[in-house]
Amino acid sequence: MKNKTIIYLFVLLLFASCGKNRKRQHDLDEISNLKKEFEQSIVAANYDVNKANKLVVLYDQFIEEYPKDSLIPEMMIAKAIIQASYLGETKNAVSDLVQISEKFPKSPQAPQGLFLAADFYQSKLKDFDNARKCYQKMIEDYPKDPLTPQAKILLQNLGKTPEELLEIILQKKGLEDISHESVTPEKK
């Protein structure tokens, strides 16, 4: 009798896990299909805001239902890019991007999340203090990541105007005198 009960429970657990896996796969397929449609609308230069919003909702639902899934960091990045680039929800985007390094610090997407958060803080929100914090955290926590050298350069030049950056580049190349001569009109 005891063996039958154990076998029954095992079979019940097996069916329950199969059902959850099927639902997960269905959810992933739905996200994938809508993502393709949205990407096609971007290529056609008339992206659909409703599809963007629906995709964000699907990402949120998946993240809530499968919080430990290995795809979550990747989905959080995709969601953040849509929010910041197409929906004007940059503050929500940077919040999600920073959370990747907090919730999934060993994920390959953790440094990328911090890098994107810093970029969005800098370029879209003009919040140089938080951009600096994200670059610094990325550099400290992920010193061997391929994006780290670029983060170091961006951190050094954070908040500088294009003119200031051009001057720095020209000074490094020893072209400062040449650039001033070509910009300054000749007196006759």
Coordinates of N, CA, C and O in Angstrom, one line a residue, residues 10-187:
F10 N 4.4 10.3 -7.1 CA 5.4 10.5 -8.2 C 4.7 10.8 -9.5 O 5.1 11.8 -10.2
V11 N 3.8 10.0 -9.9 CA 3.1 10.3 -11.2 C 2.3 11.6 -11.2 O 2.4 12.4 -12.1
L12 N 1.7 11.9 -10.1 CA 1.0 13.2 -9.9 C 2.0 14.4 -10.1 O 1.7 15.4 -10.8
L13 N 3.1 14.3 -9.4 CA 4.1 15.3 -9.5 C 4.7 15.5 -11.0 O 4.9 16.5 -11.5
L14 N 4.8 14.3 -11.6 CA 5.3 14.3 -13.0 C 4.3 15.0 -13.9 O 4.7 15.9 -14.7
F15 N 3.1 14.7 -13.8 CA 2.0 15.4 -14.6 C 2.0 16.9 -14.3 O 1.8 17.7 -15.2
A16 N 2.1 17.2 -13.0 CA 2.0 18.7 -12.6 C 3.2 19.4 -13.2 O 3.1 20.5 -13.8
S17 N 4.4 18.8 -13.2 CA 5.6 19.5 -13.8 C 5.5 19.6 -15.3 O 5.9 20.6 -15.9
C18 N 4.9 18.6 -15.9 CA 4.7 18.7 -17.4 C 3.8 19.8 -17.8 O 4.0 20.5 -18.8
G19 N 2.7 19.9 -17.0 CA 1.7 21.0 -17.3 C 2.4 22.4 -17.1 O 2.1 23.2 -17.9
K20 N 3.2 22.5 -16.1 CA 3.8 23.8 -15.9 C 4.8 24.1 -17.0 O 4.9 25.2 -17.5
N21 N 5.6 23.1 -17.5 CA 6.5 23.2 -18.6 C 5.8 23.6 -19.9 O 6.3 24.4 -20.6
R22 N 4.6 23.0 -20.1 CA 3.9 23.3 -21.3 C 3.4 24.8 -21.3 O 3.4 25.5 -22.2
K23 N 2.9 25.2 -20.1 CA 2.5 26.6 -19.9 C 3.6 27.6 -20.1 O 3.5 28.6 -20.8
R24 N 4.8 27.2 -19.6 CA 6.0 28.1 -19.7 C 6.3 28.2 -21.2 O 6.6 29.3 -21.7
Q25 N 6.3 27.1 -21.9 CA 6.7 27.1 -23.3 C 5.6 27.9 -24.1 O 6.0 28.6 -25.0
H26 N 4.4 27.8 -23.8 CA 3.3 28.5 -24.4 C 3.6 30.0 -24.2 O 3.5 30.8 -25.1
D27 N 3.9 30.4 -23.0 CA 4.2 31.8 -22.7 C 5.4 32.3 -23.5 O 5.4 33.4 -24.0
L28 N 6.4 31.5 -23.5 CA 7.6 31.9 -24.3 C 7.3 32.0 -25.8 O 7.8 33.0 -26.4
D29 N 6.5 31.1 -26.3 CA 6.1 31.2 -27.7 C 5.3 32.5 -28.0 O 5.5 33.2 -29.0
E30 N 4.4 32.9 -27.1 CA 3.6 34.1 -27.2 C 4.5 35.3 -27.2 O 4.3 36.2 -28.0
I31 N 5.5 35.3 -26.3 CA 6.4 36.4 -26.2 C 7.2 36.5 -27.5 O 7.4 37.6 -28.1
S32 N 7.7 35.4 -28.0 CA 8.6 35.3 -29.2 C 7.8 35.8 -30.4 O 8.3 36.6 -31.2
N33 N 6.6 35.4 -30.6 CA 5.8 35.8 -31.7 C 5.5 37.3 -31.7 O 5.6 38.0 -32.7
L34 N 5.1 37.8 -30.5 CA 4.8 39.2 -30.5 C 6.1 40.1 -30.6 O 6.1 41.1 -31.3
K35 N 7.2 39.5 -30.1 CA 8.5 40.2 -30.3 C 8.9 40.3 -31.8 O 9.3 41.4 -32.2
K36 N 8.7 39.2 -32.5 CA 8.9 39.3 -34.0 C 8.1 40.3 -34.7 O 8.5 41.0 -35.5
E37 N 6.8 40.3 -34.3 CA 5.9 41.3 -34.9 C 6.3 42.7 -34.6 O 6.3 43.6 -35.5
F38 N 6.7 42.9 -33.4 CA 7.1 44.3 -33.0 C 8.4 44.7 -33.7 O 8.5 45.8 -34.2
E39 N 9.4 43.7 -33.8 CA 10.6 44.0 -34.5 C 10.4 44.3 -36.0 O 11.0 45.2 -36.6
Q40 N 9.4 43.6 -36.6 CA 9.1 43.9 -38.0 C 8.5 45.2 -38.1 O 8.7 45.9 -39.1
S41 N 7.7 45.7 -37.1 CA 7.1 47.0 -37.2 C 8.1 48.1 -37.1 O 8.0 49.2 -37.7
I42 N 9.2 47.8 -36.3 CA 10.3 48.7 -36.2 C 11.0 48.9 -37.5 O 11.3 50.0 -38.0
V43 N 11.3 47.7 -38.1 CA 12.0 47.7 -39.4 C 11.2 48.5 -40.5 O 11.7 49.2 -41.3
A44 N 9.9 48.4 -40.4 CA 9.0 49.1 -41.3 C 8.8 50.5 -41.0 O 8.1 51.3 -41.6
A45 N 9.5 51.0 -39.9 CA 9.5 52.4 -39.5 C 8.2 52.9 -39.0 O 7.9 54.1 -39.1
N46 N 7.3 52.0 -38.6 CA 6.0 52.4 -38.0 C 5.7 51.5 -36.8 O 4.7 50.8 -36.9
Y47 N 6.5 51.5 -35.8 CA 6.3 50.6 -34.7 C 5.0 50.9 -34.0 O 4.5 52.0 -33.9
D48 N 4.4 49.8 -33.5 CA 3.1 49.8 -32.9 C 3.2 49.9 -31.4 O 3.7 49.0 -30.7
V49 N 2.8 51.0 -30.8 CA 2.9 51.3 -29.4 C 2.1 50.2 -28.6 O 2.5 49.8 -27.5
N50 N 0.9 49.8 -29.2 CA 0.1 48.8 -28.5 C 0.9 47.5 -28.4 O 0.8 46.8 -27.4
K51 N 1.6 47.1 -29.4 CA 2.4 45.9 -29.4 C 3.5 46.0 -28.4 O 3.9 45.1 -27.7
A52 N 4.1 47.2 -28.3 CA 5.2 47.4 -27.4 C 4.7 47.3 -25.9 O 5.3 46.6 -25.1
N53 N 3.5 47.9 -25.7 CA 2.9 47.8 -24.3 C 2.6 46.4 -24.0 O 2.8 45.9 -22.9
K54 N 2.0 45.6 -25.0 CA 1.6 44.2 -24.7 C 2.8 43.4 -24.5 O 2.8 42.5 -23.6
L55 N 3.9 43.6 -25.2 CA 5.1 42.9 -25.0 C 5.7 43.1 -23.6 O 6.1 42.2 -22.9
V56 N 5.6 44.4 -23.1 CA 6.1 44.7 -21.8 C 5.2 43.9 -20.7 O 5.7 43.4 -19.8
V57 N 3.9 43.9 -21.0 CA 3.0 43.2 -20.1 C 3.3 41.7 -20.1 O 3.4 41.0 -19.0
L58 N 3.6 41.1 -21.2 CA 3.9 39.7 -21.3 C 5.3 39.4 -20.6 O 5.4 38.4 -19.9
Y59 N 6.2 40.3 -20.8 CA 7.5 40.1 -20.0 C 7.2 40.1 -18.5 O 7.7 39.3 -17.8
D60 N 6.4 41.1 -18.1 CA 6.1 41.2 -16.6 C 5.4 40.0 -16.1 O 5.7 39.5 -15.0
Q61 N 4.5 39.5 -16.9 CA 3.8 38.3 -16.4 C 4.7 37.1 -16.3 O 4.6 36.3 -15.4
F62 N 5.6 36.9 -17.3 CA 6.5 35.8 -17.3 C 7.5 36.0 -16.1 O 7.7 35.0 -15.3
I63 N 8.0 37.2 -15.9 CA 8.9 37.4 -14.8 C 8.2 37.1 -13.4 O 8.9 36.6 -12.5
E64 N 7.0 37.5 -13.3 CA 6.2 37.2 -12.0 C 6.0 35.7 -11.9 O 6.1 35.2 -10.8
E65 N 5.6 35.1 -12.9 CA 5.3 33.6 -12.8 C 6.5 32.7 -12.7 O 6.4 31.7 -12.0
Y66 N 7.6 33.1 -13.3 CA 8.8 32.3 -13.2 C 10.0 33.1 -12.7 O 11.0 33.3 -13.5
P67 N 10.0 33.6 -11.5 CA 11.0 34.6 -11.0 C 12.4 34.0 -11.0 O 13.4 34.8 -11.0
K68 N 12.6 32.7 -11.0 CA 14.0 32.2 -10.9 C 14.4 31.7 -12.3 O 15.5 31.1 -12.4
D69 N 13.6 31.8 -13.3 CA 14.0 31.3 -14.6 C 15.2 31.9 -15.2 O 15.5 33.1 -15.0
S70 N 16.0 31.1 -15.9 CA 17.3 31.6 -16.4 C 17.2 32.7 -17.5 O 18.1 33.4 -17.8
L71 N 16.0 32.8 -18.1 CA 15.7 33.8 -19.1 C 15.4 35.2 -18.6 O 15.3 36.1 -19.3
I72 N 15.1 35.3 -17.3 CA 14.6 36.5 -16.7 C 15.6 37.7 -17.0 O 15.1 38.8 -17.4
P73 N 16.9 37.6 -16.7 CA 17.8 38.7 -17.0 C 17.7 39.2 -18.4 O 17.6 40.4 -18.7
E74 N 17.7 38.3 -19.4 CA 17.6 38.6 -20.8 C 16.3 39.4 -21.1 O 16.2 40.3 -21.8
M75 N 15.2 38.9 -20.5 CA 13.9 39.5 -20.7 C 13.8 40.9 -20.0 O 13.2 41.8 -20.6
M76 N 14.5 41.0 -18.9 CA 14.5 42.3 -18.2 C 15.2 43.4 -19.1 O 14.8 44.5 -19.2
I77 N 16.3 43.0 -19.8 CA 17.0 43.9 -20.7 C 16.1 44.2 -21.9 O 16.0 45.4 -22.2
A78 N 15.5 43.2 -22.5 CA 14.6 43.5 -23.6 C 13.5 44.4 -23.3 O 13.2 45.3 -24.0
K79 N 12.9 44.1 -22.1 CA 11.8 45.0 -21.6 C 12.2 46.4 -21.4 O 11.6 47.3 -21.8
A80 N 13.4 46.6 -20.8 CA 13.9 47.9 -20.5 C 14.2 48.7 -21.8 O 13.9 49.9 -21.9
I81 N 14.7 48.0 -22.8 CA 15.0 48.7 -24.1 C 13.7 49.2 -24.7 O 13.7 50.3 -25.2
I82 N 12.7 48.4 -24.7 CA 11.4 48.8 -25.2 C 10.8 50.0 -24.4 O 10.4 50.9 -25.0
Q83 N 10.9 49.9 -23.1 CA 10.4 51.0 -22.3 C 11.1 52.3 -22.5 O 10.5 53.3 -22.7
A84 N 12.4 52.2 -22.6 CA 13.2 53.5 -22.7 C 13.2 54.0 -24.1 O 13.1 55.2 -24.3
S85 N 13.2 53.1 -25.1 CA 13.4 53.5 -26.5 C 12.1 53.8 -27.2 O 12.0 54.6 -28.2
Y86 N 11.0 53.1 -26.8 CA 9.7 53.2 -27.5 C 8.5 53.7 -26.7 O 7.6 54.2 -27.3
L87 N 8.6 53.6 -25.4 CA 7.5 54.0 -24.6 C 7.7 55.2 -23.7 O 6.8 55.7 -23.0
G88 N 8.9 55.7 -23.7 CA 9.3 56.9 -22.9 C 9.2 56.6 -21.4 O 9.0 57.5 -20.6
E89 N 9.4 55.3 -21.0 CA 9.4 54.9 -19.6 C 10.8 54.6 -19.1 O 11.1 53.6 -18.6
T90 N 11.7 55.6 -19.3 CA 13.1 55.4 -19.0 C 13.4 55.1 -17.5 O 14.2 54.3 -17.1
K91 N 12.7 55.8 -16.6 CA 12.9 55.5 -15.2 C 12.5 54.1 -14.8 O 13.3 53.5 -14.0
N92 N 11.5 53.5 -15.3 CA 11.1 52.1 -15.1 C 12.2 51.2 -15.7 O 12.6 50.2 -15.1
A93 N 12.7 51.6 -16.9 CA 13.7 50.8 -17.5 C 15.0 50.7 -16.7 O 15.5 49.6 -16.5
V94 N 15.5 51.8 -16.2 CA 16.7 51.8 -15.4 C 16.6 51.1 -14.1 O 17.5 50.4 -13.7
S95 N 15.4 51.1 -13.6 CA 15.1 50.4 -12.3 C 15.2 48.9 -12.6 O 15.9 48.2 -11.8
D96 N 14.6 48.4 -13.7 CA 14.7 47.0 -14.0 C 16.2 46.6 -14.3 O 16.6 45.5 -14.0
L97 N 16.9 47.5 -15.1 CA 18.3 47.1 -15.4 C 19.2 47.0 -14.2 O 20.0 46.1 -14.1
V98 N 19.0 47.9 -13.2 CA 19.8 47.8 -12.0 C 19.5 46.6 -11.2 O 20.3 45.9 -10.6
Q99 N 18.2 46.2 -11.2 CA 17.8 45.0 -10.5 C 18.4 43.7 -11.0 O 18.6 42.8 -10.2
I100 N 18.8 43.7 -12.2 CA 19.4 42.5 -12.8 C 20.7 42.2 -12.0 O 20.9 41.0 -11.6
S101 N 21.5 43.2 -11.7 CA 22.8 42.9 -11.0 C 22.5 42.6 -9.5 O 23.3 42.0 -8.9
E102 N 21.3 43.0 -9.0 CA 21.0 42.7 -7.6 C 20.4 41.3 -7.5 O 20.7 40.6 -6.5
K103 N 19.5 41.0 -8.4 CA 18.8 39.7 -8.3 C 19.6 38.6 -8.9 O 19.4 37.4 -8.6
F104 N 20.3 38.9 -10.0 CA 21.0 37.9 -10.8 C 22.5 38.3 -11.0 O 22.9 38.5 -12.1
P105 N 23.3 38.5 -9.9 CA 24.6 39.1 -10.0 C 25.6 38.2 -10.8 O 26.5 38.7 -11.4
K106 N 25.3 36.9 -10.9 CA 26.2 36.0 -11.7 C 25.8 35.9 -13.1 O 26.5 35.2 -13.9
S107 N 24.7 36.5 -13.5 CA 24.2 36.4 -14.8 C 25.1 37.1 -15.8 O 25.6 38.2 -15.5
P108 N 25.3 36.6 -17.0 CA 26.1 37.4 -18.0 C 25.4 38.7 -18.4 O 26.1 39.6 -18.8
Q109 N 24.1 38.8 -18.1 CA 23.4 40.1 -18.4 C 23.6 41.1 -17.3 O 23.2 42.3 -17.5
A110 N 24.1 40.8 -16.1 CA 24.2 41.7 -15.0 C 25.1 42.9 -15.4 O 24.6 44.1 -15.2
P111 N 26.3 42.7 -15.9 CA 27.1 43.9 -16.3 C 26.4 44.7 -17.5 O 26.5 45.9 -17.5
Q112 N 25.8 44.0 -18.4 CA 25.2 44.7 -19.5 C 24.0 45.5 -19.0 O 23.8 46.7 -19.5
G113 N 23.3 45.0 -18.0 CA 22.2 45.8 -17.4 C 22.7 47.1 -16.7 O 22.1 48.2 -16.9
L114 N 23.8 47.0 -16.0 CA 24.4 48.2 -15.4 C 24.9 49.2 -16.5 O 24.7 50.4 -16.3
F115 N 25.5 48.6 -17.5 CA 26.0 49.5 -18.6 C 24.9 50.2 -19.2 O 24.9 51.5 -19.5
L116 N 23.8 49.5 -19.6 CA 22.6 50.2 -20.2 C 22.0 51.2 -19.3 O 21.5 52.2 -19.7
A117 N 21.9 50.8 -18.0 CA 21.3 51.7 -17.0 C 22.1 53.0 -17.0 O 21.5 54.1 -17.0
A118 N 23.4 52.9 -16.9 CA 24.2 54.1 -16.9 C 24.0 54.9 -18.2 O 23.9 56.2 -18.1
D119 N 24.0 54.2 -19.3 CA 23.8 54.9 -20.6 C 22.4 55.7 -20.6 O 22.3 56.8 -21.0
F120 N 21.4 55.0 -20.2 CA 20.0 55.6 -20.1 C 20.0 56.8 -19.1 O 19.4 57.9 -19.4
Y121 N 20.7 56.6 -18.0 CA 20.7 57.7 -17.0 C 21.4 58.9 -17.7 O 21.0 60.1 -17.5
Q122 N 22.5 58.6 -18.4 CA 23.3 59.7 -19.0 C 22.6 60.4 -20.2 O 22.4 61.6 -20.2
S123 N 22.2 59.5 -21.1 CA 21.7 60.1 -22.4 C 20.3 60.5 -22.4 O 19.9 61.5 -23.0
K124 N 19.4 59.8 -21.7 CA 18.0 60.1 -21.7 C 17.5 60.9 -20.5 O 16.7 61.7 -20.7
L125 N 18.1 60.6 -19.3 CA 17.6 61.3 -18.1 C 18.5 62.5 -17.7 O 18.2 63.3 -16.8
K126 N 19.7 62.5 -18.3 CA 20.7 63.5 -17.9 C 21.0 63.5 -16.4 O 21.3 64.5 -15.8
D127 N 21.0 62.3 -15.8 CA 21.2 62.1 -14.4 C 22.6 61.5 -14.3 O 22.8 60.3 -14.2
F128 N 23.6 62.4 -14.2 CA 25.0 62.0 -14.3 C 25.5 61.3 -13.0 O 26.4 60.5 -13.0
D129 N 24.9 61.7 -11.8 CA 25.2 61.0 -10.6 C 24.9 59.5 -10.6 O 25.7 58.7 -10.2
N130 N 23.7 59.2 -11.0 CA 23.3 57.8 -11.1 C 24.0 57.1 -12.2 O 24.3 55.9 -12.1
A131 N 24.3 57.7 -13.3 CA 25.1 57.1 -14.4 C 26.5 56.8 -13.8 O 27.0 55.6 -14.1
R132 N 27.1 57.7 -13.1 CA 28.4 57.4 -12.5 C 28.3 56.2 -11.6 O 29.2 55.3 -11.6
K133 N 27.3 56.1 -10.7 CA 27.2 55.0 -9.8 C 27.1 53.7 -10.5 O 27.7 52.7 -10.1
C134 N 26.3 53.7 -11.6 CA 26.2 52.4 -12.4 C 27.5 52.0 -13.1 O 27.8 50.8 -13.0
Y135 N 28.1 53.0 -13.7 CA 29.4 52.7 -14.3 C 30.4 52.2 -13.3 O 31.1 51.2 -13.5
Q136 N 30.5 52.8 -12.1 CA 31.4 52.4 -11.1 C 31.1 51.0 -10.5 O 32.0 50.2 -10.3
K137 N 29.8 50.7 -10.3 CA 29.4 49.4 -9.8 C 29.8 48.4 -10.9 O 30.3 47.3 -10.5
M138 N 29.6 48.7 -12.1 CA 29.9 47.7 -13.2 C 31.4 47.4 -13.2 O 31.9 46.3 -13.3
I139 N 32.2 48.5 -13.1 CA 33.7 48.4 -13.2 C 34.2 47.6 -12.0 O 35.0 46.7 -12.1
E140 N 33.6 47.9 -10.8 CA 34.1 47.2 -9.6 C 33.6 45.7 -9.5 O 34.4 44.8 -9.2
D141 N 32.4 45.5 -9.9 CA 31.8 44.1 -9.8 C 32.1 43.2 -10.9 O 32.1 42.0 -10.8
Y142 N 32.4 43.8 -12.1 CA 32.6 43.0 -13.3 C 33.9 43.5 -14.0 O 33.8 43.9 -15.2
P143 N 35.0 43.5 -13.4 CA 36.3 44.0 -14.0 C 36.7 43.3 -15.3 O 37.4 44.0 -16.1
K144 N 36.3 42.1 -15.5 CA 36.8 41.4 -16.6 C 35.7 41.3 -17.8 O 36.0 40.7 -18.8
D145 N 34.6 42.0 -17.6 CA 33.6 42.0 -18.6 C 34.1 42.7 -19.8 O 34.8 43.8 -19.7
P146 N 33.7 42.3 -21.0 CA 34.2 43.0 -22.2 C 33.7 44.5 -22.3 O 34.3 45.3 -23.0
L147 N 32.6 44.8 -21.6 CA 32.2 46.2 -21.6 C 32.9 47.1 -20.7 O 32.8 48.3 -20.7
T148 N 33.7 46.5 -19.7 CA 34.3 47.3 -18.7 C 35.3 48.4 -19.2 O 35.2 49.5 -18.8
P149 N 36.2 48.1 -20.2 CA 37.0 49.2 -20.7 C 36.2 50.4 -21.3 O 36.6 51.5 -21.1
Q150 N 35.1 50.1 -22.0 CA 34.3 51.1 -22.5 C 33.6 51.9 -21.4 O 33.5 53.1 -21.4
A151 N 33.2 51.2 -20.3 CA 32.6 51.9 -19.2 C 33.6 52.8 -18.5 O 33.2 53.9 -18.1
K152 N 34.9 52.4 -18.4 CA 35.9 53.3 -17.8 C 36.1 54.6 -18.6 O 36.2 55.6 -18.1
I153 N 36.1 54.4 -20.0 CA 36.2 55.6 -20.8 C 35.0 56.5 -20.7 O 35.1 57.8 -20.5
L154 N 33.8 55.9 -20.7 CA 32.6 56.7 -20.6 C 32.5 57.4 -19.2 O 32.1 58.5 -19.1
L155 N 33.0 56.7 -18.1 CA 33.0 57.3 -16.8 C 33.9 58.5 -16.8 O 33.6 59.6 -16.2
Q156 N 35.1 58.4 -17.4 CA 36.0 59.5 -17.4 C 35.5 60.8 -18.1 O 35.8 61.9 -17.8
N157 N 34.6 60.5 -19.1 CA 34.1 61.6 -19.9 C 32.6 61.9 -19.6 O 32.0 62.7 -20.4
L158 N 32.1 61.4 -18.6 CA 30.7 61.6 -18.2 C 30.4 63.1 -18.0 O 31.1 63.8 -17.3
G159 N 29.4 63.6 -18.7 CA 28.9 64.9 -18.6 C 29.6 65.9 -19.4 O 29.3 67.1 -19.4
K160 N 30.6 65.5 -20.2 CA 31.3 66.5 -21.0 C 30.5 66.7 -22.3 O 29.9 65.8 -22.8
T161 N 30.6 67.9 -22.8 CA 30.0 68.3 -24.0 C 30.7 67.7 -25.2 O 31.9 67.4 -25.1
P162 N 30.1 67.7 -26.4 CA 30.8 67.2 -27.6 C 32.0 68.0 -27.9 O 33.1 67.5 -28.3
E163 N 31.9 69.3 -27.6 CA 33.1 70.2 -27.9 C 34.3 69.9 -27.0 O 35.4 69.9 -27.4
E164 N 33.9 69.6 -25.7 CA 35.0 69.2 -24.7 C 35.6 67.9 -25.1 O 36.9 67.8 -25.0
L165 N 34.8 67.0 -25.6 CA 35.3 65.7 -26.0 C 36.2 65.8 -27.2 O 37.3 65.2 -27.3
L166 N 35.8 66.7 -28.2 CA 36.6 66.9 -29.4 C 38.0 67.5 -29.0 O 39.0 67.1 -29.5
E167 N 37.9 68.5 -28.1 CA 39.2 69.1 -27.6 C 40.1 68.1 -27.0 O 41.3 68.1 -27.2
I168 N 39.6 67.2 -26.2 CA 40.4 66.1 -25.6 C 41.0 65.2 -26.6 O 42.2 64.9 -26.6
I169 N 40.2 64.8 -27.6 CA 40.7 63.9 -28.7 C 41.8 64.6 -29.4 O 42.9 64.0 -29.7
L170 N 41.6 65.9 -29.8 CA 42.6 66.6 -30.6 C 43.9 66.8 -29.7 O 45.0 66.7 -30.3
Q171 N 43.8 67.1 -28.5 CA 45.0 67.2 -27.6 C 45.8 65.9 -27.6 O 47.0 65.9 -27.6
K172 N 45.1 64.8 -27.5 CA 45.7 63.5 -27.4 C 46.5 63.2 -28.7 O 47.5 62.6 -28.7
K173 N 46.0 63.7 -29.8 CA 46.6 63.5 -31.1 C 47.6 64.6 -31.5 O 48.2 64.5 -32.5
G174 N 47.7 65.6 -30.6 CA 48.6 66.7 -30.9 C 48.2 67.6 -32.0 O 48.9 68.2 -32.6
L175 N 46.9 67.6 -32.1 CA 46.3 68.4 -33.2 C 45.6 69.7 -32.8 O 44.9 70.3 -33.5
E176 N 45.8 70.1 -31.5 CA 45.1 71.2 -31.0 C 45.4 72.5 -31.8 O 44.4 73.2 -32.2
D177 N 46.6 72.8 -32.2 CA 46.9 74.0 -32.9 C 46.3 73.9 -34.3 O 45.8 75.0 -34.8
I178 N 46.3 72.8 -35.0 CA 45.7 72.7 -36.3 C 44.2 72.9 -36.2 O 43.7 73.6 -37.1
S179 N 43.5 72.4 -35.2 CA 42.1 72.5 -35.2 C 41.7 74.0 -35.0 O 40.7 74.5 -35.5
H180 N 42.5 74.7 -34.2 CA 42.1 76.1 -34.0 C 42.4 77.0 -35.2 O 41.6 77.9 -35.5
E181 N 43.4 76.6 -36.0 CA 43.7 77.3 -37.2 C 42.6 77.2 -38.2 O 42.2 78.1 -38.9
S182 N 42.1 75.9 -38.3 CA 41.1 75.6 -39.4 C 39.7 76.2 -39.0 O 38.9 76.5 -39.9
V183 N 39.5 76.4 -37.7 CA 38.2 77.0 -37.3 C 38.2 78.5 -37.3 O 37.2 79.1 -37.5
T184 N 39.4 79.1 -37.0 CA 39.5 80.5 -36.9 C 39.6 81.1 -38.3 O 40.5 80.8 -39.0
P185 N 38.7 82.1 -38.6 CA 38.7 82.7 -39.9 C 40.0 83.6 -40.1 O 40.4 84.2 -39.1
E186 N 40.5 83.6 -41.2 CA 41.7 84.4 -41.5 C 41.3 85.9 -41.6 O 40.2 86.2 -42.1
K187 N 42.2 86.7 -41.1 CA 42.0 88.2 -41.1 C 42.7 88.7 -42.4 O 43.8 88.4 -42.6

